[in-house]
PDB file of C-alpha atoms in Angstrom:
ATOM      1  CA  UNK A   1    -110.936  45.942 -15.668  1.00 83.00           C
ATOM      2  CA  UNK A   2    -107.671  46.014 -14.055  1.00 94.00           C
ATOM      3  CA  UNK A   3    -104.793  43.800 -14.727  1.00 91.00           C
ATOM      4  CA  UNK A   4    -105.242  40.909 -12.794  1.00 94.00           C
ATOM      5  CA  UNK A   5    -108.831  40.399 -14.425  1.00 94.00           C
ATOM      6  CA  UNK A   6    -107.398  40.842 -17.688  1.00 95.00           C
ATOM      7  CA  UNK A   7    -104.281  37.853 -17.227  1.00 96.00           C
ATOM      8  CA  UNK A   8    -107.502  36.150 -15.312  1.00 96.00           C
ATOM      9  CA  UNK A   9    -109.410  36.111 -18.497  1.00 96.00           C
ATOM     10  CA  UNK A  10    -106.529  35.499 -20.710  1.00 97.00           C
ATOM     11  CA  UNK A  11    -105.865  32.223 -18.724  1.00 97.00           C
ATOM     12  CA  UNK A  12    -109.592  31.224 -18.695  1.00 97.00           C
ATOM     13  CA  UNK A  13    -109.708  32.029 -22.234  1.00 97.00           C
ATOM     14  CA  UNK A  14    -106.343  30.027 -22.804  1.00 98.00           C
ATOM     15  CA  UNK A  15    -107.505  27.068 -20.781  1.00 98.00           C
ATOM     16  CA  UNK A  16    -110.935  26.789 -22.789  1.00 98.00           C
ATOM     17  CA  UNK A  17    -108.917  26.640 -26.055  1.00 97.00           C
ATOM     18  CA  UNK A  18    -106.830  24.238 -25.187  1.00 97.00           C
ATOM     19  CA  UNK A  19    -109.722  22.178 -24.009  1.00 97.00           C
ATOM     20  CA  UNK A  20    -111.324  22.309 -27.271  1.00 96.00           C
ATOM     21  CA  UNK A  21    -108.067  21.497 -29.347  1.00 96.00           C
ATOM     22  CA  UNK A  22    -108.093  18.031 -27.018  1.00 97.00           C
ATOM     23  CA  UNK A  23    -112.024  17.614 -27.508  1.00 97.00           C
ATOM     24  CA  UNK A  24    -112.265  18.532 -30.860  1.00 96.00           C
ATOM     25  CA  UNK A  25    -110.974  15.458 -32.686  1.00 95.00           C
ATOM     26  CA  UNK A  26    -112.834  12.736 -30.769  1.00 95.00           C
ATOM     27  CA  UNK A  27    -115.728  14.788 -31.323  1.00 95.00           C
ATOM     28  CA  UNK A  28    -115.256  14.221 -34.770  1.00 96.00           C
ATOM     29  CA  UNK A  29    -114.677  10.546 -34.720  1.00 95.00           C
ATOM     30  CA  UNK A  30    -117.689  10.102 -32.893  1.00 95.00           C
ATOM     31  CA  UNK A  31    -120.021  11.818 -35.539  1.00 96.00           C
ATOM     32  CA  UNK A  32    -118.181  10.220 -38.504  1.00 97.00           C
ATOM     33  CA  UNK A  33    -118.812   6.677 -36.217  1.00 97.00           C
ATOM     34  CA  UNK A  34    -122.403   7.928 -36.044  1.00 96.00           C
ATOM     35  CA  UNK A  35    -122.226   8.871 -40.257  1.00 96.00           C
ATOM     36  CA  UNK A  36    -121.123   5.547 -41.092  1.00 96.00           C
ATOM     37  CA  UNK A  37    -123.202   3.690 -38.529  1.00 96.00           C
ATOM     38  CA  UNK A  38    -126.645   5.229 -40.458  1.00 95.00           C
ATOM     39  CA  UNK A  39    -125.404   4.540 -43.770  1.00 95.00           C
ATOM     40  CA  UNK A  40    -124.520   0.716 -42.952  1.00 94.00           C
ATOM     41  CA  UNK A  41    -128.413   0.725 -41.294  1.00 94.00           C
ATOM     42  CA  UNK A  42    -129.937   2.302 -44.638  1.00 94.00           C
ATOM     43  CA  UNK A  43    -127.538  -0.103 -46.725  1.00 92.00           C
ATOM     44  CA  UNK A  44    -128.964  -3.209 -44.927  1.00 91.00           C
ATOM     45  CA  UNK A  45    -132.600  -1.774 -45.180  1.00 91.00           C
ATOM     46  CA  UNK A  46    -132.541  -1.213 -48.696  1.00 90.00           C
ATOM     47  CA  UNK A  47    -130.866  -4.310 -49.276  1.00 82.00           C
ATOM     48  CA  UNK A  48    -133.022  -7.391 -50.769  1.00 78.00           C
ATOM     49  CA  UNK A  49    -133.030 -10.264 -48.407  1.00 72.00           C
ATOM     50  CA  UNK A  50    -130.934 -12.870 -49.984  1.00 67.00           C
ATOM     51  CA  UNK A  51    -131.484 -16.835 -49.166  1.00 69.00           C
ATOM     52  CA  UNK A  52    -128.238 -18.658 -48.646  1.00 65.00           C
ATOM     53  CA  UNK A  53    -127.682 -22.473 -49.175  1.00 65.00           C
ATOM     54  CA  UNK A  54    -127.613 -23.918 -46.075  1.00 65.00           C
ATOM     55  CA  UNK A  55    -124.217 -24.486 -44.235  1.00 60.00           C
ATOM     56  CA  UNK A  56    -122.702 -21.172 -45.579  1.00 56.00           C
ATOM     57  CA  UNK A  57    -125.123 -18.780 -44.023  1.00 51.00           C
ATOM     58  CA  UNK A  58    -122.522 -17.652 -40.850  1.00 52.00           C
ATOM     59  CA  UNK A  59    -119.613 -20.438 -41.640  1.00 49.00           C
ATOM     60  CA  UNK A  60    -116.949 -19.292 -40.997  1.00 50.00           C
ATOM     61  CA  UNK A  61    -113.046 -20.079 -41.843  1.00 53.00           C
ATOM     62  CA  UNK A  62    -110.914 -21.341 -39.310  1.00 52.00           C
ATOM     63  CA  UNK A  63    -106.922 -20.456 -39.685  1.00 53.00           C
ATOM     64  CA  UNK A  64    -104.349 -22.228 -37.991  1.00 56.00           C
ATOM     65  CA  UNK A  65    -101.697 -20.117 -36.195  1.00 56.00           C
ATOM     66  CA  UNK A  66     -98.489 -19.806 -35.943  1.00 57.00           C
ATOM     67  CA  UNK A  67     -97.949 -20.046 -32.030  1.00 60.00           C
ATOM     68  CA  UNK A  68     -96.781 -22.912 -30.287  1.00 59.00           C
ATOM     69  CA  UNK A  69     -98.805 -24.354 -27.131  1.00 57.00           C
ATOM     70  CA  UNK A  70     -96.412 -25.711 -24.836  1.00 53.00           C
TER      71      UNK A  70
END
């Protein structure tokens, strides 16, 4: 190898590092997303149906703001 092929490689090799330092962390989001995503699906599945009363199955709470409509 002479020296262009060697500062050739060092860039490549440069280039593909700094590529995985950007990757890297929203790679790992994504499979802790995925982690959390199968344990909420196993939680529900093992999870006894439970009968609400009705009017407070999906009620929800209404808040008043604080913004003014003009």
């Amino acid at each position: 190898m002479n020296g262009n092929q060697i500062e050739g490689l060092i860039g490549m090799l440069a280039t593909l590092g700094i590529l995985v330092l950007l990757i890297l962390p929203s790679a790992l989001g994504a499979l802790r997303e995925w982690r959390i995503d199968r344990q909420l699906r196993q939680a529900e599945r093992s999870r006894p149906a439970v009968r609400q009363p009705a009017g407070t199955a999906g009620s929800l709470r209404r808040h008043r703001g604080l913004t003014r409509h003009a």
